[in-house]
Structure formats: C-alpha cells, structure tokens
Amino acid sequence: MVTVANLVVTGSTWEKKVDPLAEALEAQASRFWIRVYSSPMHIMRYATETQQKAMLRELDEWHKPHDVRPCYLVCSSPTAAEGLGGLGSLKQALAVRESQLRFAAIGDETAAEFAATLKLEGIARVRRDDVITPSVSGHVDKLVQKLVDTAPPGSLALILEMSGDKGDLARALVSGGFRVVRLPVFSISVQNLIDLPKSDLPWWFLVSNSSVLKMLVQDLRFQKKRPENVLWMGAFRSIEANLKKLVPNAHWVQVPDLVPVDILETISKSEYC
C-alpha cells in the first residue's frame, strides 16, 4: 500500500481486548493512504476474584442488604464505571441494595457512562438525571458539598475507583461526615511505546488522555525521535496544554471529535502529508 503518513493510536484498552478506535481507524485507513499502529499506553485490568471478595466483605460490614439507610454509590471516572461492569459478584451485591442506593459521579462524562452501566448490567434502573454531579465537572469539593446537602448525617459512601488511587475524593467525603468504603474495581499498568519502524513519512500520535504524555515523550526520545518533530493530535484542549508543558514547540492538531473518518481526513489533508 502506498502511504502518506503513519498514525499511532495511544488510547487505553482493557486487558485481552483491542482498542475499538484503533480497530476502526485501521479498517478505514487504506482509503486515506495512512498506516495505523495501535500502541495502548495503559492496559486496564478488572479487580481479581480475591480483591472482589475483600470488597464484598467490607461492604457487608458497613451495609447489610436489608439495611434501610441510604447508601451513596460514587463513581470517580468513566473507566471505574466500566470496571464495575466486569465484576459479577459486586454487581449482584449492589443490585440487591437497589432501593437504598443513591448515585453520584465526579463529572458529566462519568455520569453518562455510570448510568448506562447501571442500567445495562441490571444493577439499577437509573437515568442520567438521577446521578448527582458537581456544578463544575471534575470538581471534588463541589460534588462533596452537594452530597453533604443531600445525605443524612453519617451516610455511607461507596467509591468506585482505580486501585492505588490517591484518595482525594475519599478524604473529602470523610471530611464531609460520610463513612467511606473504597471499591478499587480496576487497576492500570503503564505500557511502553511500541518499537516504531524506520520511515521517512510523517508520524502522527493520537492522544486521548493527558496522563500518557510523559511516558510517550520519554519513549520517543529513547527511540531517538524528537517529540518536536512528530505531529500530535486529539480532541481536548487540555491535552494540548499539558503537552506544551513537556514539549513547548510541539505541533498540535485539534480535531473536533474522535470519529475515525474525521481523524483520517484531517491527516490526509494536512500540510504535512
């Protein structure tokens, strides 16, 4: 195939699964003379059976299925909602408490994923509007204040989070008077950039998460590629801002969304191809 550019897709993926965005880009790339490489910088894993049993024991210690007190299930990220979807025993334990459960999420995107997971997995019949969110998406203190204003004193909060999470949300809820049970439903392992083949064509890097940037920049330099000489693209200005802190002269190309055709067209029509 004649190619005009190389595209590396760096999005996170679940263990033993392919990145659906990378797969969709690869399926359409030949129409635009682009070669696609998938290099997930984070691999996500569901909590193990042993970890899940520990979570269930702690949940039962604090809140029995017949307990009439409300229990706030708080989702810390869209990935945490996905992580819950992969844990059968925990889903069942929450489903039998449906009438006592109240729902909250750290932001709008998280709330949408959370509501969809709760409904799809049969945990609770929840609409997006049933999920409490902060007035400023991602603002921990504003979410906690909303919950403090809503919940009876001493209420229980169950936090769906990543293993090894710093615990900012948990500490804020404890300060707000909640009893807190942390549920680390998934973990993340950092991956190195794939070995890039030699090519005189432009290298594009599609980035959907700022947290991978530091490793990406390090790995490019390790492979003797200057981060200033590759082309970076994504749909979020926050990623560009974080990239420029690491690589002030980085070439950033903004796309309106992560639709495969839009991404490929942007590359093929750019001045660099």
mmCIF file of C-alpha atoms in Angstrom:
data_model
loop_
_atom_site.group_PDB
_atom_site.id
_atom_site.type_symbol
_atom_site.label_atom_id
_atom_site.label_comp_id
_atom_site.label_asym_id
_atom_site.label_seq_id
_atom_site.Cartn_x
_atom_site.Cartn_y
_atom_site.Cartn_z
ATOM 1 C CA MET A 1 0.000 0.000 0.000
ATOM 2 C CA VAL A 2 1.230 3.478 -0.872
ATOM 3 C CA THR A 3 1.162 5.541 2.313
ATOM 4 C CA VAL A 4 1.413 9.246 3.059
ATOM 5 C CA ALA A 5 1.613 9.131 6.862
ATOM 6 C CA ASN A 6 1.868 6.933 9.940
ATOM 7 C CA LEU A 7 -0.659 7.189 12.771
ATOM 8 C CA VAL A 8 -0.030 5.808 16.273
ATOM 9 C CA VAL A 9 -3.151 5.376 18.432
ATOM 10 C CA THR A 10 -2.282 5.560 22.136
ATOM 11 C CA GLY A 11 -5.690 5.106 23.806
ATOM 12 C CA SER A 12 -6.034 2.868 26.847
ATOM 13 C CA THR A 13 -7.616 -0.551 26.488
ATOM 14 C CA TRP A 14 -8.821 -3.392 28.672
ATOM 15 C CA GLU A 15 -6.657 -6.487 29.067
ATOM 16 C CA LYS A 16 -7.075 -9.011 26.215
ATOM 17 C CA LYS A 17 -9.236 -6.560 24.257
ATOM 18 C CA VAL A 18 -8.456 -4.360 21.277
ATOM 19 C CA ASP A 19 -8.915 -0.615 21.210
ATOM 20 C CA PRO A 20 -12.163 -0.127 19.226
ATOM 21 C CA LEU A 21 -10.995 3.284 17.962
ATOM 22 C CA ALA A 22 -7.689 1.862 16.709
ATOM 23 C CA GLU A 23 -9.564 -1.017 15.083
ATOM 24 C CA ALA A 24 -11.983 1.356 13.329
ATOM 25 C CA LEU A 25 -9.130 3.597 12.142
ATOM 26 C CA GLU A 26 -7.189 0.630 10.790
ATOM 27 C CA ALA A 27 -10.251 -0.629 8.905
ATOM 28 C CA GLN A 28 -10.616 2.682 7.028
ATOM 29 C CA ALA A 29 -7.000 3.820 6.819
ATOM 30 C CA SER A 30 -6.221 2.412 3.363
ATOM 31 C CA ARG A 31 -8.771 4.818 1.813
ATOM 32 C CA PHE A 32 -6.616 7.692 3.034
ATOM 33 C CA TRP A 33 -3.182 6.075 2.397
ATOM 34 C CA ILE A 34 -2.381 6.042 6.094
ATOM 35 C CA ARG A 35 -0.761 3.233 8.081
ATOM 36 C CA VAL A 36 -2.176 2.784 11.600
ATOM 37 C CA TYR A 37 -0.302 1.385 14.605
ATOM 38 C CA SER A 38 -2.011 0.575 17.912
ATOM 39 C CA SER A 39 0.121 1.292 20.979
ATOM 40 C CA PRO A 40 -2.060 1.488 24.116
ATOM 41 C CA MET A 41 -0.015 3.239 26.793
ATOM 42 C CA HIS A 42 -2.282 1.975 29.587
ATOM 43 C CA ILE A 43 -3.701 -1.530 29.993
ATOM 44 C CA MET A 44 -6.652 -1.729 32.377
ATOM 45 C CA ARG A 45 -7.467 -4.847 34.394
ATOM 46 C CA TYR A 46 -10.548 -5.783 36.390
ATOM 47 C CA ALA A 47 -10.138 -6.466 40.110
ATOM 48 C CA THR A 48 -9.292 -10.118 40.788
ATOM 49 C CA GLU A 49 -11.681 -12.533 42.496
ATOM 50 C CA THR A 50 -9.673 -12.207 45.727
ATOM 51 C CA GLN A 51 -9.887 -8.406 45.595
ATOM 52 C CA GLN A 52 -13.592 -8.579 44.806
ATOM 53 C CA LYS A 53 -14.239 -10.841 47.832
ATOM 54 C CA ALA A 54 -12.430 -8.344 50.065
ATOM 55 C CA MET A 55 -14.646 -5.541 48.748
ATOM 56 C CA LEU A 56 -17.780 -7.600 49.398
ATOM 57 C CA ARG A 57 -16.723 -8.373 52.969
ATOM 58 C CA GLU A 58 -16.177 -4.695 53.689
ATOM 59 C CA LEU A 59 -19.488 -3.747 52.075
ATOM 60 C CA ASP A 60 -21.350 -6.292 54.230
ATOM 61 C CA GLU A 61 -19.641 -4.992 57.370
ATOM 62 C CA TRP A 62 -20.933 -1.482 56.737
ATOM 63 C CA HIS A 63 -24.248 -2.046 54.967
ATOM 64 C CA LYS A 64 -26.391 -5.200 55.051
ATOM 65 C CA PRO A 65 -28.773 -5.902 52.128
ATOM 66 C CA HIS A 66 -31.794 -5.325 54.424
ATOM 67 C CA ASP A 67 -30.388 -2.022 55.791
ATOM 68 C CA VAL A 68 -32.925 0.737 55.130
ATOM 69 C CA ARG A 69 -30.395 3.591 55.332
ATOM 70 C CA PRO A 70 -29.456 5.249 52.008
ATOM 71 C CA CYS A 71 -26.093 4.318 50.551
ATOM 72 C CA TYR A 72 -24.328 6.627 48.060
ATOM 73 C CA LEU A 73 -22.506 4.895 45.200
ATOM 74 C CA VAL A 74 -19.993 7.396 43.834
ATOM 75 C CA CYS A 75 -18.218 6.873 40.505
ATOM 76 C CA SER A 76 -14.812 8.506 40.124
ATOM 77 C CA SER A 77 -14.283 8.057 36.346
ATOM 78 C CA PRO A 78 -15.841 6.544 33.208
ATOM 79 C CA THR A 79 -13.294 3.726 33.494
ATOM 80 C CA ALA A 80 -14.474 2.963 37.028
ATOM 81 C CA ALA A 81 -17.993 2.519 35.648
ATOM 82 C CA GLU A 82 -16.617 0.103 33.034
ATOM 83 C CA GLY A 83 -14.681 -1.679 35.778
ATOM 84 C CA LEU A 84 -17.849 -2.244 37.787
ATOM 85 C CA GLY A 85 -19.437 -3.777 34.697
ATOM 86 C CA GLY A 86 -16.834 -6.576 34.743
ATOM 87 C CA LEU A 87 -17.337 -7.677 38.360
ATOM 88 C CA GLY A 88 -20.232 -10.127 38.646
ATOM 89 C CA SER A 89 -20.323 -10.639 42.421
ATOM 90 C CA LEU A 90 -20.087 -6.933 43.219
ATOM 91 C CA LYS A 91 -22.839 -6.154 40.699
ATOM 92 C CA GLN A 92 -25.125 -8.672 42.419
ATOM 93 C CA ALA A 93 -24.334 -7.269 45.872
ATOM 94 C CA LEU A 94 -25.250 -3.764 44.702
ATOM 95 C CA ALA A 95 -28.351 -4.902 42.804
ATOM 96 C CA VAL A 96 -29.945 -6.374 45.962
ATOM 97 C CA ARG A 97 -29.467 -2.949 47.585
ATOM 98 C CA GLU A 98 -31.061 -1.044 44.695
ATOM 99 C CA SER A 99 -33.799 0.565 46.805
ATOM 100 C CA GLN A 100 -31.219 2.004 49.211
ATOM 101 C CA LEU A 101 -28.729 3.168 46.579
ATOM 102 C CA ARG A 102 -28.258 6.789 45.554
ATOM 103 C CA PHE A 103 -25.866 7.688 42.740
ATOM 104 C CA ALA A 104 -23.203 10.334 42.171
ATOM 105 C CA ALA A 105 -20.353 10.909 39.722
ATOM 106 C CA ILE A 106 -17.380 13.236 39.506
ATOM 107 C CA GLY A 107 -18.416 14.762 36.164
ATOM 108 C CA ASP A 108 -20.858 14.725 33.267
ATOM 109 C CA GLU A 109 -18.990 12.213 31.089
ATOM 110 C CA THR A 110 -18.601 9.891 34.075
ATOM 111 C CA ALA A 111 -22.289 10.231 34.967
ATOM 112 C CA ALA A 112 -23.383 9.253 31.458
ATOM 113 C CA GLU A 113 -21.162 6.142 31.446
ATOM 114 C CA PHE A 114 -22.203 5.291 35.011
ATOM 115 C CA ALA A 115 -25.933 5.485 34.310
ATOM 116 C CA ALA A 116 -25.526 3.392 31.167
ATOM 117 C CA THR A 117 -23.563 0.725 33.059
ATOM 118 C CA LEU A 118 -26.018 0.566 35.958
ATOM 119 C CA LYS A 119 -28.917 0.033 33.562
ATOM 120 C CA LEU A 120 -27.136 -2.324 31.153
ATOM 121 C CA GLU A 121 -25.766 -4.541 33.940
ATOM 122 C CA GLY A 122 -29.094 -4.771 35.758
ATOM 123 C CA ILE A 123 -27.860 -3.048 38.918
ATOM 124 C CA ALA A 124 -30.418 -0.243 38.990
ATOM 125 C CA ARG A 125 -32.931 1.458 36.715
ATOM 126 C CA VAL A 126 -31.167 4.810 36.522
ATOM 127 C CA ARG A 127 -31.333 7.760 34.162
ATOM 128 C CA ARG A 128 -28.513 10.213 33.689
ATOM 129 C CA ASP A 129 -30.521 12.844 35.602
ATOM 130 C CA ASP A 130 -30.676 10.531 38.630
ATOM 131 C CA VAL A 131 -26.891 10.780 39.050
ATOM 132 C CA ILE A 132 -25.715 13.677 41.247
ATOM 133 C CA THR A 133 -22.832 15.644 39.685
ATOM 134 C CA PRO A 134 -20.914 18.783 40.729
ATOM 135 C CA SER A 135 -21.822 22.140 39.207
ATOM 136 C CA VAL A 136 -18.289 22.183 37.751
ATOM 137 C CA SER A 137 -17.426 18.857 36.128
ATOM 138 C CA GLY A 138 -14.484 17.187 37.866
ATOM 139 C CA HIS A 139 -14.603 19.427 40.955
ATOM 140 C CA VAL A 140 -14.319 17.134 44.004
ATOM 141 C CA ASP A 141 -15.266 19.737 46.638
ATOM 142 C CA LYS A 142 -18.389 20.836 44.763
ATOM 143 C CA LEU A 143 -19.549 17.232 44.428
ATOM 144 C CA VAL A 144 -18.954 16.546 48.123
ATOM 145 C CA GLN A 145 -20.846 19.698 49.106
ATOM 146 C CA LYS A 146 -23.832 18.582 47.011
ATOM 147 C CA LEU A 147 -23.796 15.204 48.716
ATOM 148 C CA VAL A 148 -23.458 16.764 52.190
ATOM 149 C CA ASP A 149 -26.509 18.931 51.404
ATOM 150 C CA THR A 150 -28.450 15.861 50.254
ATOM 151 C CA ALA A 151 -27.460 12.982 52.531
ATOM 152 C CA PRO A 152 -28.439 12.342 56.171
ATOM 153 C CA PRO A 153 -25.511 12.781 58.604
ATOM 154 C CA GLY A 154 -23.209 9.766 58.810
ATOM 155 C CA SER A 155 -24.332 8.285 55.481
ATOM 156 C CA LEU A 156 -22.267 5.609 53.777
ATOM 157 C CA ALA A 157 -20.439 6.404 50.516
ATOM 158 C CA LEU A 158 -19.091 3.634 48.296
ATOM 159 C CA ILE A 159 -16.426 4.934 45.910
ATOM 160 C CA LEU A 160 -15.797 3.128 42.628
ATOM 161 C CA GLU A 161 -12.170 3.919 41.835
ATOM 162 C CA MET A 162 -8.831 2.726 40.499
ATOM 163 C CA SER A 163 -6.532 0.590 42.627
ATOM 164 C CA GLY A 164 -3.831 2.871 44.031
ATOM 165 C CA ASP A 165 -5.994 5.994 43.678
ATOM 166 C CA LYS A 166 -4.592 8.930 45.695
ATOM 167 C CA GLY A 167 -7.822 9.102 47.667
ATOM 168 C CA ASP A 168 -8.695 12.806 47.301
ATOM 169 C CA LEU A 169 -12.390 12.025 46.878
ATOM 170 C CA ALA A 170 -12.413 9.619 49.833
ATOM 171 C CA ARG A 171 -10.731 12.148 52.127
ATOM 172 C CA ALA A 172 -13.120 14.899 51.081
ATOM 173 C CA LEU A 173 -16.148 12.682 51.787
ATOM 174 C CA VAL A 174 -14.788 11.684 55.199
ATOM 175 C CA SER A 175 -14.271 15.394 55.981
ATOM 176 C CA GLY A 176 -17.889 15.939 54.959
ATOM 177 C CA GLY A 177 -19.089 13.436 57.570
ATOM 178 C CA PHE A 178 -19.524 10.350 55.404
ATOM 179 C CA ARG A 179 -18.471 6.846 56.295
ATOM 180 C CA VAL A 180 -16.484 5.697 53.255
ATOM 181 C CA VAL A 181 -15.819 2.322 51.669
ATOM 182 C CA ARG A 182 -13.364 2.389 48.772
ATOM 183 C CA LEU A 183 -14.041 -0.106 45.982
ATOM 184 C CA PRO A 184 -10.962 -0.406 43.704
ATOM 185 C CA VAL A 185 -12.725 -2.062 40.767
ATOM 186 C CA PHE A 186 -9.856 -1.823 38.286
ATOM 187 C CA SER A 187 -6.112 -1.277 38.010
ATOM 188 C CA ILE A 188 -3.882 0.230 35.335
ATOM 189 C CA SER A 189 -0.444 -0.826 34.149
ATOM 190 C CA VAL A 190 1.692 1.576 32.131
ATOM 191 C CA GLN A 191 2.999 0.317 28.782
ATOM 192 C CA ASN A 192 5.924 1.420 26.646
ATOM 193 C CA LEU A 193 5.504 2.794 23.168
ATOM 194 C CA ILE A 194 5.807 0.080 20.513
ATOM 195 C CA ASP A 195 9.067 -0.048 18.554
ATOM 196 C CA LEU A 196 8.455 2.278 15.638
ATOM 197 C CA PRO A 197 9.742 1.097 12.262
ATOM 198 C CA LYS A 198 12.003 3.303 10.180
ATOM 199 C CA SER A 199 10.000 5.628 7.969
ATOM 200 C CA ASP A 200 10.556 8.943 6.217
ATOM 201 C CA LEU A 201 6.827 9.666 6.327
ATOM 202 C CA PRO A 202 5.262 11.921 8.989
ATOM 203 C CA TRP A 203 4.473 10.329 12.343
ATOM 204 C CA TRP A 204 1.175 11.320 13.953
ATOM 205 C CA PHE A 205 0.241 10.482 17.536
ATOM 206 C CA LEU A 206 -3.419 10.425 18.544
ATOM 207 C CA VAL A 207 -3.709 11.151 22.269
ATOM 208 C CA SER A 208 -6.958 10.914 24.240
ATOM 209 C CA ASN A 209 -5.544 11.064 27.786
ATOM 210 C CA SER A 210 -3.039 13.552 29.198
ATOM 211 C CA SER A 211 -1.655 11.003 31.660
ATOM 212 C CA VAL A 212 0.182 9.117 28.885
ATOM 213 C CA LEU A 213 2.108 12.142 27.608
ATOM 214 C CA LYS A 214 5.144 11.964 29.867
ATOM 215 C CA MET A 215 5.820 8.297 29.040
ATOM 216 C CA LEU A 216 5.213 8.927 25.336
ATOM 217 C CA VAL A 217 7.722 11.783 25.229
ATOM 218 C CA GLN A 218 10.294 9.708 27.119
ATOM 219 C CA ASP A 219 9.842 6.706 24.832
ATOM 220 C CA LEU A 220 10.124 8.810 21.684
ATOM 221 C CA ARG A 221 13.434 10.201 22.887
ATOM 222 C CA PHE A 222 14.589 6.697 23.800
ATOM 223 C CA GLN A 223 13.841 5.671 20.205
ATOM 224 C CA LYS A 224 15.838 8.698 19.015
ATOM 225 C CA LYS A 225 12.787 10.546 17.693
ATOM 226 C CA ARG A 226 12.417 14.182 18.643
ATOM 227 C CA PRO A 227 8.962 14.929 20.119
ATOM 228 C CA GLU A 228 9.158 18.352 18.416
ATOM 229 C CA ASN A 229 9.342 16.645 15.007
ATOM 230 C CA VAL A 230 6.282 14.405 15.288
ATOM 231 C CA LEU A 231 2.673 15.553 14.966
ATOM 232 C CA TRP A 232 0.300 15.368 17.902
ATOM 233 C CA MET A 233 -3.478 15.339 17.643
ATOM 234 C CA GLY A 234 -6.527 14.997 19.865
ATOM 235 C CA ALA A 235 -9.969 16.347 20.674
ATOM 236 C CA PHE A 236 -9.275 18.040 24.013
ATOM 237 C CA ARG A 237 -7.503 21.373 24.529
ATOM 238 C CA SER A 238 -6.443 20.251 27.991
ATOM 239 C CA ILE A 239 -4.205 17.609 26.370
ATOM 240 C CA GLU A 240 -2.575 20.266 24.200
ATOM 241 C CA ALA A 241 -1.907 22.425 27.278
ATOM 242 C CA ASN A 242 -0.251 19.524 29.104
ATOM 243 C CA LEU A 243 1.743 18.555 26.025
ATOM 244 C CA LYS A 244 3.120 22.097 25.658
ATOM 245 C CA LYS A 245 4.408 21.927 29.252
ATOM 246 C CA LEU A 246 6.534 18.930 28.251
ATOM 247 C CA VAL A 247 7.317 19.932 24.667
ATOM 248 C CA PRO A 248 6.894 23.706 24.207
ATOM 249 C CA ASN A 249 7.447 23.540 20.434
ATOM 250 C CA ALA A 250 5.152 20.561 19.843
ATOM 251 C CA HIS A 251 2.997 20.574 16.687
ATOM 252 C CA TRP A 252 -0.601 20.077 17.854
ATOM 253 C CA VAL A 253 -3.567 19.495 15.528
ATOM 254 C CA GLN A 254 -7.020 19.765 17.060
ATOM 255 C CA VAL A 255 -9.873 17.539 15.863
ATOM 256 C CA PRO A 256 -13.499 18.231 16.853
ATOM 257 C CA ASP A 257 -14.141 14.644 17.931
ATOM 258 C CA LEU A 258 -12.689 11.144 17.795
ATOM 259 C CA VAL A 259 -14.647 9.980 14.748
ATOM 260 C CA PRO A 260 -12.315 7.795 12.624
ATOM 261 C CA VAL A 261 -13.138 9.396 9.256
ATOM 262 C CA ASP A 262 -12.623 12.906 10.670
ATOM 263 C CA ILE A 263 -9.235 11.921 12.104
ATOM 264 C CA LEU A 264 -8.044 10.296 8.879
ATOM 265 C CA GLU A 265 -9.281 13.168 6.703
ATOM 266 C CA THR A 266 -7.532 15.697 8.932
ATOM 267 C CA ILE A 267 -4.235 13.857 8.493
ATOM 268 C CA SER A 268 -4.574 13.271 4.749
ATOM 269 C CA LYS A 269 -5.487 16.915 4.046
ATOM 270 C CA SER A 270 -2.851 18.453 6.298
ATOM 271 C CA GLU A 271 0.102 20.421 5.000
ATOM 272 C CA TYR A 272 2.436 17.782 6.425
ATOM 273 C CA CYS A 273 1.353 14.992 4.024
#
